[in-house]
Amino acid sequence: VAHPPMPDPATARPHRFPFRDAAHKVRGTVTEFKSRIGSPPTENPIALPMPAKRKAAAAPAPAKTLEVQLWDAADKMRGAVPPTDYMHVCLGMVFLRYLSAAFERKHAELLETPHADAEDHEEYQADNVFWVPLEARWTTLQGHARSADVGKRLDDAMRAIERENEELKGVLPKIFGKADFSSQMLGGLIDHFTNLNLTGAPEDFDLLGRVYE
């Protein structure tokens, strides 16, 4: 299957999306957890009858790589979005997905912390997490993925985040309400990026950097 054409960096129009500068604010220390499980020793060395072999269960399908997921997203946009806009649409949605994941992660942490106020913006600023209003959270947008006005909702989400976070003003793309962007296509992309493995943790920066590149 032929992949949709990707924008030519030499001819693509300049864009304003300082992703790295915005993302740098929430950079943190990555902690790696490793666990090892050893095989227990055999307690009974006496040979026992072997049970009948069972049919091996089908191996789970391997997880799609980021590159494949981005190609799939581009395929959803083919014919509905100019190739020069692929980057704006993908980066905008993925970054919005990350901002929401980071916020929800911190919100859940504050709810479990005695005497902490999960609605206090300063609690998030102290941890370099951007405040995401309710209407801009990914779960809210996901609930409206099949709405005819999903494009406007995405643009309004970007504006709402910029209003609450001075550092992001004029940074986020607001192009989803274009008349030639079908709500079906945008809803499909919301569903697609919902499956992106983003948790709001510092480890996400590896993935975000690869999306930007």
JSON list of C-alpha atoms in Angstrom, two decimals:
[
{"chain": "A", "resi": 1, "resn": "VAL", "atom": "CA", "xyz": [0.00, 0.00, 0.00]},
{"chain": "A", "resi": 2, "resn": "ALA", "atom": "CA", "xyz": [1.50, 3.29, -1.04]},
{"chain": "A", "resi": 3, "resn": "HIS", "atom": "CA", "xyz": [2.12, 5.69, 1.82]},
{"chain": "A", "resi": 4, "resn": "PRO", "atom": "CA", "xyz": [0.73, 9.22, 1.57]},
{"chain": "A", "resi": 5, "resn": "PRO", "atom": "CA", "xyz": [3.28, 11.84, 0.53]},
{"chain": "A", "resi": 6, "resn": "MET", "atom": "CA", "xyz": [4.96, 13.62, 3.37]},
{"chain": "A", "resi": 7, "resn": "PRO", "atom": "CA", "xyz": [5.84, 17.33, 3.21]},
{"chain": "A", "resi": 8, "resn": "ASP", "atom": "CA", "xyz": [9.18, 18.17, 1.64]},
{"chain": "A", "resi": 9, "resn": "PRO", "atom": "CA", "xyz": [11.21, 20.03, 4.30]},
{"chain": "A", "resi": 10, "resn": "ALA", "atom": "CA", "xyz": [12.81, 22.11, 1.53]},
{"chain": "A", "resi": 11, "resn": "THR", "atom": "CA", "xyz": [9.49, 23.42, 0.26]},
{"chain": "A", "resi": 12, "resn": "ALA", "atom": "CA", "xyz": [7.20, 23.21, 3.27]},
{"chain": "A", "resi": 13, "resn": "ARG", "atom": "CA", "xyz": [6.05, 26.60, 4.46]},
{"chain": "A", "resi": 14, "resn": "PRO", "atom": "CA", "xyz": [7.57, 27.89, 7.71]},
{"chain": "A", "resi": 15, "resn": "HIS", "atom": "CA", "xyz": [5.55, 27.07, 10.78]},
{"chain": "A", "resi": 16, "resn": "ARG", "atom": "CA", "xyz": [5.35, 28.45, 14.24]},
{"chain": "A", "resi": 17, "resn": "PHE", "atom": "CA", "xyz": [5.32, 25.64, 16.69]},
{"chain": "A", "resi": 18, "resn": "PRO", "atom": "CA", "xyz": [8.25, 25.86, 19.12]},
{"chain": "A", "resi": 19, "resn": "PHE", "atom": "CA", "xyz": [7.52, 22.39, 20.42]},
{"chain": "A", "resi": 20, "resn": "ARG", "atom": "CA", "xyz": [10.89, 21.85, 21.99]},
{"chain": "A", "resi": 21, "resn": "ASP", "atom": "CA", "xyz": [10.82, 25.13, 23.94]},
{"chain": "A", "resi": 22, "resn": "ALA", "atom": "CA", "xyz": [7.36, 24.42, 25.35]},
{"chain": "A", "resi": 23, "resn": "ALA", "atom": "CA", "xyz": [8.08, 20.77, 26.09]},
{"chain": "A", "resi": 24, "resn": "HIS", "atom": "CA", "xyz": [11.38, 21.64, 27.79]},
{"chain": "A", "resi": 25, "resn": "LYS", "atom": "CA", "xyz": [9.43, 23.17, 30.69]},
{"chain": "A", "resi": 26, "resn": "VAL", "atom": "CA", "xyz": [8.19, 19.81, 31.81]},
{"chain": "A", "resi": 27, "resn": "ARG", "atom": "CA", "xyz": [11.40, 17.86, 31.44]},
{"chain": "A", "resi": 28, "resn": "GLY", "atom": "CA", "xyz": [12.15, 15.70, 34.47]},
{"chain": "A", "resi": 29, "resn": "THR", "atom": "CA", "xyz": [14.39, 12.95, 35.74]},
{"chain": "A", "resi": 30, "resn": "VAL", "atom": "CA", "xyz": [13.75, 9.56, 34.15]},
{"chain": "A", "resi": 31, "resn": "THR", "atom": "CA", "xyz": [13.82, 6.67, 36.61]},
{"chain": "A", "resi": 32, "resn": "GLU", "atom": "CA", "xyz": [14.18, 3.17, 35.19]},
{"chain": "A", "resi": 33, "resn": "PHE", "atom": "CA", "xyz": [12.65, 0.25, 37.05]},
{"chain": "A", "resi": 34, "resn": "LYS", "atom": "CA", "xyz": [14.05, -3.22, 36.46]},
{"chain": "A", "resi": 35, "resn": "SER", "atom": "CA", "xyz": [12.80, -6.50, 37.84]},
{"chain": "A", "resi": 36, "resn": "ARG", "atom": "CA", "xyz": [14.12, -10.01, 37.47]},
{"chain": "A", "resi": 37, "resn": "ILE", "atom": "CA", "xyz": [12.19, -13.17, 38.13]},
{"chain": "A", "resi": 38, "resn": "GLY", "atom": "CA", "xyz": [14.22, -16.32, 38.56]},
{"chain": "A", "resi": 39, "resn": "SER", "atom": "CA", "xyz": [13.02, -19.84, 37.85]},
{"chain": "A", "resi": 40, "resn": "PRO", "atom": "CA", "xyz": [12.30, -21.82, 41.07]},
{"chain": "A", "resi": 41, "resn": "PRO", "atom": "CA", "xyz": [14.37, -24.98, 41.57]},
{"chain": "A", "resi": 42, "resn": "THR", "atom": "CA", "xyz": [12.77, -28.35, 40.87]},
{"chain": "A", "resi": 43, "resn": "GLU", "atom": "CA", "xyz": [11.73, -29.92, 44.16]},
{"chain": "A", "resi": 44, "resn": "ASN", "atom": "CA", "xyz": [10.85, -33.37, 42.82]},
{"chain": "A", "resi": 45, "resn": "PRO", "atom": "CA", "xyz": [13.44, -34.81, 40.43]},
{"chain": "A", "resi": 46, "resn": "ILE", "atom": "CA", "xyz": [11.34, -37.94, 39.78]},
{"chain": "A", "resi": 47, "resn": "ALA", "atom": "CA", "xyz": [10.16, -38.13, 36.19]},
{"chain": "A", "resi": 48, "resn": "LEU", "atom": "CA", "xyz": [6.42, -37.61, 35.92]},
{"chain": "A", "resi": 49, "resn": "PRO", "atom": "CA", "xyz": [4.11, -38.32, 32.99]},
{"chain": "A", "resi": 50, "resn": "MET", "atom": "CA", "xyz": [4.02, -35.37, 30.64]},
{"chain": "A", "resi": 51, "resn": "PRO", "atom": "CA", "xyz": [0.59, -33.79, 30.22]},
{"chain": "A", "resi": 52, "resn": "ALA", "atom": "CA", "xyz": [-0.90, -33.68, 26.76]},
{"chain": "A", "resi": 53, "resn": "LYS", "atom": "CA", "xyz": [0.38, -30.73, 24.78]},
{"chain": "A", "resi": 54, "resn": "ARG", "atom": "CA", "xyz": [-2.04, -27.91, 24.47]},
{"chain": "A", "resi": 55, "resn": "LYS", "atom": "CA", "xyz": [-2.38, -25.85, 21.38]},
{"chain": "A", "resi": 56, "resn": "ALA", "atom": "CA", "xyz": [-0.21, -22.79, 21.82]},
{"chain": "A", "resi": 57, "resn": "ALA", "atom": "CA", "xyz": [-2.15, -19.58, 22.21]},
{"chain": "A", "resi": 58, "resn": "ALA", "atom": "CA", "xyz": [-1.76, -17.11, 19.40]},
{"chain": "A", "resi": 59, "resn": "ALA", "atom": "CA", "xyz": [0.94, -14.59, 20.16]},
{"chain": "A", "resi": 60, "resn": "PRO", "atom": "CA", "xyz": [-0.37, -11.03, 20.63]},
{"chain": "A", "resi": 61, "resn": "ALA", "atom": "CA", "xyz": [0.15, -8.70, 17.71]},
{"chain": "A", "resi": 62, "resn": "PRO", "atom": "CA", "xyz": [3.31, -6.64, 18.18]},
{"chain": "A", "resi": 63, "resn": "ALA", "atom": "CA", "xyz": [2.74, -3.04, 19.19]},
{"chain": "A", "resi": 64, "resn": "LYS", "atom": "CA", "xyz": [2.96, -0.60, 16.33]},
{"chain": "A", "resi": 65, "resn": "THR", "atom": "CA", "xyz": [6.07, 1.53, 16.27]},
{"chain": "A", "resi": 66, "resn": "LEU", "atom": "CA", "xyz": [5.76, 5.30, 16.46]},
{"chain": "A", "resi": 67, "resn": "GLU", "atom": "CA", "xyz": [6.77, 5.59, 12.82]},
{"chain": "A", "resi": 68, "resn": "VAL", "atom": "CA", "xyz": [4.00, 3.22, 11.76]},
{"chain": "A", "resi": 69, "resn": "GLN", "atom": "CA", "xyz": [1.47, 5.09, 13.88]},
{"chain": "A", "resi": 70, "resn": "LEU", "atom": "CA", "xyz": [2.45, 8.39, 12.26]},
{"chain": "A", "resi": 71, "resn": "TRP", "atom": "CA", "xyz": [2.19, 6.86, 8.79]},
{"chain": "A", "resi": 72, "resn": "ASP", "atom": "CA", "xyz": [-1.26, 5.55, 9.73]},
{"chain": "A", "resi": 73, "resn": "ALA", "atom": "CA", "xyz": [-2.25, 9.05, 10.86]},
{"chain": "A", "resi": 74, "resn": "ALA", "atom": "CA", "xyz": [-0.98, 10.49, 7.58]},
{"chain": "A", "resi": 75, "resn": "ASP", "atom": "CA", "xyz": [-3.04, 7.90, 5.73]},
{"chain": "A", "resi": 76, "resn": "LYS", "atom": "CA", "xyz": [-6.16, 9.09, 7.56]},
{"chain": "A", "resi": 77, "resn": "MET", "atom": "CA", "xyz": [-5.39, 12.65, 6.46]},
{"chain": "A", "resi": 78, "resn": "ARG", "atom": "CA", "xyz": [-4.69, 11.80, 2.82]},
{"chain": "A", "resi": 79, "resn": "GLY", "atom": "CA", "xyz": [-7.04, 13.65, 0.52]},
{"chain": "A", "resi": 80, "resn": "ALA", "atom": "CA", "xyz": [-8.52, 15.67, 3.41]},
{"chain": "A", "resi": 81, "resn": "VAL", "atom": "CA", "xyz": [-5.49, 17.65, 4.55]},
{"chain": "A", "resi": 82, "resn": "PRO", "atom": "CA", "xyz": [-2.81, 19.31, 2.41]},
{"chain": "A", "resi": 83, "resn": "PRO", "atom": "CA", "xyz": [0.52, 17.48, 2.92]},
{"chain": "A", "resi": 84, "resn": "THR", "atom": "CA", "xyz": [2.05, 20.72, 4.19]},
{"chain": "A", "resi": 85, "resn": "ASP", "atom": "CA", "xyz": [-0.45, 20.66, 7.09]},
{"chain": "A", "resi": 86, "resn": "TYR", "atom": "CA", "xyz": [0.31, 17.08, 8.17]},
{"chain": "A", "resi": 87, "resn": "MET", "atom": "CA", "xyz": [2.95, 18.29, 10.62]},
{"chain": "A", "resi": 88, "resn": "HIS", "atom": "CA", "xyz": [0.70, 20.94, 12.20]},
{"chain": "A", "resi": 89, "resn": "VAL", "atom": "CA", "xyz": [-2.17, 18.51, 12.68]},
{"chain": "A", "resi": 90, "resn": "CYS", "atom": "CA", "xyz": [-0.01, 15.66, 14.04]},
{"chain": "A", "resi": 91, "resn": "LEU", "atom": "CA", "xyz": [2.15, 17.80, 16.32]},
{"chain": "A", "resi": 92, "resn": "GLY", "atom": "CA", "xyz": [-0.83, 19.75, 17.58]},
{"chain": "A", "resi": 93, "resn": "MET", "atom": "CA", "xyz": [-2.83, 16.67, 18.51]},
{"chain": "A", "resi": 94, "resn": "VAL", "atom": "CA", "xyz": [0.10, 14.74, 19.99]},
{"chain": "A", "resi": 95, "resn": "PHE", "atom": "CA", "xyz": [1.22, 17.71, 22.09]},
{"chain": "A", "resi": 96, "resn": "LEU", "atom": "CA", "xyz": [-2.36, 18.29, 23.27]},
{"chain": "A", "resi": 97, "resn": "ARG", "atom": "CA", "xyz": [-2.55, 14.61, 24.15]},
{"chain": "A", "resi": 98, "resn": "TYR", "atom": "CA", "xyz": [0.67, 14.89, 26.18]},
{"chain": "A", "resi": 99, "resn": "LEU", "atom": "CA", "xyz": [-0.37, 18.11, 27.98]},
{"chain": "A", "resi": 100, "resn": "SER", "atom": "CA", "xyz": [-3.60, 16.45, 29.03]},
{"chain": "A", "resi": 101, "resn": "ALA", "atom": "CA", "xyz": [-1.85, 13.24, 30.14]},
{"chain": "A", "resi": 102, "resn": "ALA", "atom": "CA", "xyz": [0.66, 15.21, 32.24]},
{"chain": "A", "resi": 103, "resn": "PHE", "atom": "CA", "xyz": [-2.14, 17.25, 33.81]},
{"chain": "A", "resi": 104, "resn": "GLU", "atom": "CA", "xyz": [-4.27, 14.19, 34.60]},
{"chain": "A", "resi": 105, "resn": "ARG", "atom": "CA", "xyz": [-1.25, 12.45, 36.13]},
{"chain": "A", "resi": 106, "resn": "LYS", "atom": "CA", "xyz": [-0.55, 15.40, 38.43]},
{"chain": "A", "resi": 107, "resn": "HIS", "atom": "CA", "xyz": [-4.27, 15.85, 39.19]},
{"chain": "A", "resi": 108, "resn": "ALA", "atom": "CA", "xyz": [-4.58, 12.22, 40.35]},
{"chain": "A", "resi": 109, "resn": "GLU", "atom": "CA", "xyz": [-1.44, 12.64, 42.48]},
{"chain": "A", "resi": 110, "resn": "LEU", "atom": "CA", "xyz": [-2.83, 15.74, 44.19]},
{"chain": "A", "resi": 111, "resn": "LEU", "atom": "CA", "xyz": [-6.14, 14.02, 44.92]},
{"chain": "A", "resi": 112, "resn": "GLU", "atom": "CA", "xyz": [-4.19, 11.39, 46.86]},
{"chain": "A", "resi": 113, "resn": "THR", "atom": "CA", "xyz": [-2.02, 13.95, 48.70]},
{"chain": "A", "resi": 114, "resn": "PRO", "atom": "CA", "xyz": [-3.29, 15.15, 52.11]},
{"chain": "A", "resi": 115, "resn": "HIS", "atom": "CA", "xyz": [-3.97, 18.90, 52.30]},
{"chain": "A", "resi": 116, "resn": "ALA", "atom": "CA", "xyz": [-3.22, 19.38, 48.59]},
{"chain": "A", "resi": 117, "resn": "ASP", "atom": "CA", "xyz": [-5.68, 21.26, 46.40]},
{"chain": "A", "resi": 118, "resn": "ALA", "atom": "CA", "xyz": [-6.10, 19.60, 43.00]},
{"chain": "A", "resi": 119, "resn": "GLU", "atom": "CA", "xyz": [-7.73, 22.79, 41.66]},
{"chain": "A", "resi": 120, "resn": "ASP", "atom": "CA", "xyz": [-4.88, 25.10, 42.67]},
{"chain": "A", "resi": 121, "resn": "HIS", "atom": "CA", "xyz": [-2.98, 26.16, 39.55]},
{"chain": "A", "resi": 122, "resn": "GLU", "atom": "CA", "xyz": [0.17, 26.82, 41.56]},
{"chain": "A", "resi": 123, "resn": "GLU", "atom": "CA", "xyz": [0.38, 23.15, 42.52]},
{"chain": "A", "resi": 124, "resn": "TYR", "atom": "CA", "xyz": [0.88, 22.36, 38.84]},
{"chain": "A", "resi": 125, "resn": "GLN", "atom": "CA", "xyz": [3.22, 25.25, 38.13]},
{"chain": "A", "resi": 126, "resn": "ALA", "atom": "CA", "xyz": [5.48, 24.10, 40.97]},
{"chain": "A", "resi": 127, "resn": "ASP", "atom": "CA", "xyz": [5.96, 20.82, 39.11]},
{"chain": "A", "resi": 128, "resn": "ASN", "atom": "CA", "xyz": [6.27, 22.43, 35.65]},
{"chain": "A", "resi": 129, "resn": "VAL", "atom": "CA", "xyz": [2.92, 21.02, 34.53]},
{"chain": "A", "resi": 130, "resn": "PHE", "atom": "CA", "xyz": [0.62, 23.13, 32.37]},
{"chain": "A", "resi": 131, "resn": "TRP", "atom": "CA", "xyz": [-2.94, 23.69, 33.58]},
{"chain": "A", "resi": 132, "resn": "VAL", "atom": "CA", "xyz": [-5.46, 22.11, 31.19]},
{"chain": "A", "resi": 133, "resn": "PRO", "atom": "CA", "xyz": [-9.07, 23.33, 31.50]},
{"chain": "A", "resi": 134, "resn": "LEU", "atom": "CA", "xyz": [-11.82, 20.71, 31.53]},
{"chain": "A", "resi": 135, "resn": "GLU", "atom": "CA", "xyz": [-12.98, 21.47, 27.98]},
{"chain": "A", "resi": 136, "resn": "ALA", "atom": "CA", "xyz": [-9.44, 20.97, 26.68]},
{"chain": "A", "resi": 137, "resn": "ARG", "atom": "CA", "xyz": [-8.70, 17.65, 28.36]},
{"chain": "A", "resi": 138, "resn": "TRP", "atom": "CA", "xyz": [-8.26, 14.70, 26.05]},
{"chain": "A", "resi": 139, "resn": "THR", "atom": "CA", "xyz": [-11.00, 12.66, 27.70]},
{"chain": "A", "resi": 140, "resn": "THR", "atom": "CA", "xyz": [-13.46, 15.50, 27.02]},
{"chain": "A", "resi": 141, "resn": "LEU", "atom": "CA", "xyz": [-12.42, 15.76, 23.38]},
{"chain": "A", "resi": 142, "resn": "GLN", "atom": "CA", "xyz": [-12.53, 12.00, 23.02]},
{"chain": "A", "resi": 143, "resn": "GLY", "atom": "CA", "xyz": [-16.14, 12.08, 24.18]},
{"chain": "A", "resi": 144, "resn": "HIS", "atom": "CA", "xyz": [-16.94, 14.49, 21.33]},
{"chain": "A", "resi": 145, "resn": "ALA", "atom": "CA", "xyz": [-14.89, 12.73, 18.65]},
{"chain": "A", "resi": 146, "resn": "ARG", "atom": "CA", "xyz": [-18.07, 11.97, 16.68]},
{"chain": "A", "resi": 147, "resn": "SER", "atom": "CA", "xyz": [-19.50, 15.48, 17.00]},
{"chain": "A", "resi": 148, "resn": "ALA", "atom": "CA", "xyz": [-19.96, 17.57, 13.88]},
{"chain": "A", "resi": 149, "resn": "ASP", "atom": "CA", "xyz": [-18.14, 20.46, 15.58]},
{"chain": "A", "resi": 150, "resn": "VAL", "atom": "CA", "xyz": [-15.11, 18.48, 16.77]},
{"chain": "A", "resi": 151, "resn": "GLY", "atom": "CA", "xyz": [-12.79, 20.75, 14.73]},
{"chain": "A", "resi": 152, "resn": "LYS", "atom": "CA", "xyz": [-14.05, 23.83, 16.54]},
{"chain": "A", "resi": 153, "resn": "ARG", "atom": "CA", "xyz": [-13.74, 22.00, 19.85]},
{"chain": "A", "resi": 154, "resn": "LEU", "atom": "CA", "xyz": [-10.08, 21.24, 19.13]},
{"chain": "A", "resi": 155, "resn": "ASP", "atom": "CA", "xyz": [-9.35, 24.88, 18.25]},
{"chain": "A", "resi": 156, "resn": "ASP", "atom": "CA", "xyz": [-11.21, 26.06, 21.36]},
{"chain": "A", "resi": 157, "resn": "ALA", "atom": "CA", "xyz": [-9.17, 23.60, 23.44]},
{"chain": "A", "resi": 158, "resn": "MET", "atom": "CA", "xyz": [-5.94, 25.11, 22.11]},
{"chain": "A", "resi": 159, "resn": "ARG", "atom": "CA", "xyz": [-7.17, 28.62, 22.90]},
{"chain": "A", "resi": 160, "resn": "ALA", "atom": "CA", "xyz": [-8.30, 27.61, 26.39]},
{"chain": "A", "resi": 161, "resn": "ILE", "atom": "CA", "xyz": [-4.86, 26.18, 27.19]},
{"chain": "A", "resi": 162, "resn": "GLU", "atom": "CA", "xyz": [-3.14, 29.32, 25.88]},
{"chain": "A", "resi": 163, "resn": "ARG", "atom": "CA", "xyz": [-5.38, 31.50, 28.06]},
{"chain": "A", "resi": 164, "resn": "GLU", "atom": "CA", "xyz": [-4.39, 29.55, 31.17]},
{"chain": "A", "resi": 165, "resn": "ASN", "atom": "CA", "xyz": [-0.67, 29.32, 30.36]},
{"chain": "A", "resi": 166, "resn": "GLU", "atom": "CA", "xyz": [1.16, 32.48, 29.38]},
{"chain": "A", "resi": 167, "resn": "GLU", "atom": "CA", "xyz": [4.15, 30.51, 28.07]},
{"chain": "A", "resi": 168, "resn": "LEU", "atom": "CA", "xyz": [2.02, 28.82, 25.41]},
{"chain": "A", "resi": 169, "resn": "LYS", "atom": "CA", "xyz": [0.27, 31.90, 24.00]},
{"chain": "A", "resi": 170, "resn": "GLY", "atom": "CA", "xyz": [0.55, 31.96, 20.23]},
{"chain": "A", "resi": 171, "resn": "VAL", "atom": "CA", "xyz": [2.24, 28.56, 20.20]},
{"chain": "A", "resi": 172, "resn": "LEU", "atom": "CA", "xyz": [-0.51, 25.98, 19.68]},
{"chain": "A", "resi": 173, "resn": "PRO", "atom": "CA", "xyz": [-2.03, 25.45, 16.21]},
{"chain": "A", "resi": 174, "resn": "LYS", "atom": "CA", "xyz": [-5.65, 26.42, 15.72]},
{"chain": "A", "resi": 175, "resn": "ILE", "atom": "CA", "xyz": [-6.36, 25.03, 12.27]},
{"chain": "A", "resi": 176, "resn": "PHE", "atom": "CA", "xyz": [-8.75, 22.17, 13.02]},
{"chain": "A", "resi": 177, "resn": "GLY", "atom": "CA", "xyz": [-11.91, 24.16, 12.31]},
{"chain": "A", "resi": 178, "resn": "LYS", "atom": "CA", "xyz": [-11.08, 24.58, 8.63]},
{"chain": "A", "resi": 179, "resn": "ALA", "atom": "CA", "xyz": [-14.06, 23.88, 6.40]},
{"chain": "A", "resi": 180, "resn": "ASP", "atom": "CA", "xyz": [-12.12, 21.28, 4.41]},
{"chain": "A", "resi": 181, "resn": "PHE", "atom": "CA", "xyz": [-11.21, 19.28, 7.55]},
{"chain": "A", "resi": 182, "resn": "SER", "atom": "CA", "xyz": [-14.00, 16.73, 7.92]},
{"chain": "A", "resi": 183, "resn": "SER", "atom": "CA", "xyz": [-15.25, 15.91, 11.40]},
{"chain": "A", "resi": 184, "resn": "GLN", "atom": "CA", "xyz": [-15.00, 12.22, 10.53]},
{"chain": "A", "resi": 185, "resn": "MET", "atom": "CA", "xyz": [-11.30, 12.56, 9.73]},
{"chain": "A", "resi": 186, "resn": "LEU", "atom": "CA", "xyz": [-10.58, 14.55, 12.91]},
{"chain": "A", "resi": 187, "resn": "GLY", "atom": "CA", "xyz": [-12.56, 12.13, 15.05]},
{"chain": "A", "resi": 188, "resn": "GLY", "atom": "CA", "xyz": [-10.60, 9.27, 13.56]},
{"chain": "A", "resi": 189, "resn": "LEU", "atom": "CA", "xyz": [-7.34, 11.01, 14.47]},
{"chain": "A", "resi": 190, "resn": "ILE", "atom": "CA", "xyz": [-8.52, 11.55, 18.05]},
{"chain": "A", "resi": 191, "resn": "ASP", "atom": "CA", "xyz": [-9.24, 7.83, 18.32]},
{"chain": "A", "resi": 192, "resn": "HIS", "atom": "CA", "xyz": [-5.89, 7.06, 16.70]},
{"chain": "A", "resi": 193, "resn": "PHE", "atom": "CA", "xyz": [-3.82, 9.23, 19.04]},
{"chain": "A", "resi": 194, "resn": "THR", "atom": "CA", "xyz": [-5.76, 7.99, 22.07]},
{"chain": "A", "resi": 195, "resn": "ASN", "atom": "CA", "xyz": [-3.89, 4.72, 21.54]},
{"chain": "A", "resi": 196, "resn": "LEU", "atom": "CA", "xyz": [-0.53, 6.51, 21.59]},
{"chain": "A", "resi": 197, "resn": "ASN", "atom": "CA", "xyz": [1.45, 5.35, 24.61]},
{"chain": "A", "resi": 198, "resn": "LEU", "atom": "CA", "xyz": [1.59, 8.63, 26.52]},
{"chain": "A", "resi": 199, "resn": "THR", "atom": "CA", "xyz": [1.21, 8.74, 30.29]},
{"chain": "A", "resi": 200, "resn": "GLY", "atom": "CA", "xyz": [2.43, 12.25, 31.08]},
{"chain": "A", "resi": 201, "resn": "ALA", "atom": "CA", "xyz": [5.62, 10.86, 32.63]},
{"chain": "A", "resi": 202, "resn": "PRO", "atom": "CA", "xyz": [9.14, 12.23, 31.90]},
{"chain": "A", "resi": 203, "resn": "GLU", "atom": "CA", "xyz": [9.77, 9.15, 29.76]},
{"chain": "A", "resi": 204, "resn": "ASP", "atom": "CA", "xyz": [7.34, 10.58, 27.21]},
{"chain": "A", "resi": 205, "resn": "PHE", "atom": "CA", "xyz": [9.98, 13.05, 26.09]},
{"chain": "A", "resi": 206, "resn": "ASP", "atom": "CA", "xyz": [11.76, 10.40, 24.07]},
{"chain": "A", "resi": 207, "resn": "LEU", "atom": "CA", "xyz": [8.59, 9.80, 22.11]},
{"chain": "A", "resi": 208, "resn": "LEU", "atom": "CA", "xyz": [7.73, 13.50, 21.77]},
{"chain": "A", "resi": 209, "resn": "GLY", "atom": "CA", "xyz": [11.18, 14.27, 20.46]},
{"chain": "A", "resi": 210, "resn": "ARG", "atom": "CA", "xyz": [10.84, 11.55, 17.83]},
{"chain": "A", "resi": 211, "resn": "VAL", "atom": "CA", "xyz": [7.47, 12.97, 16.74]},
{"chain": "A", "resi": 212, "resn": "TYR", "atom": "CA", "xyz": [9.03, 16.40, 16.34]},
{"chain": "A", "resi": 213, "resn": "GLU", "atom": "CA", "xyz": [11.88, 15.06, 14.25]}
]
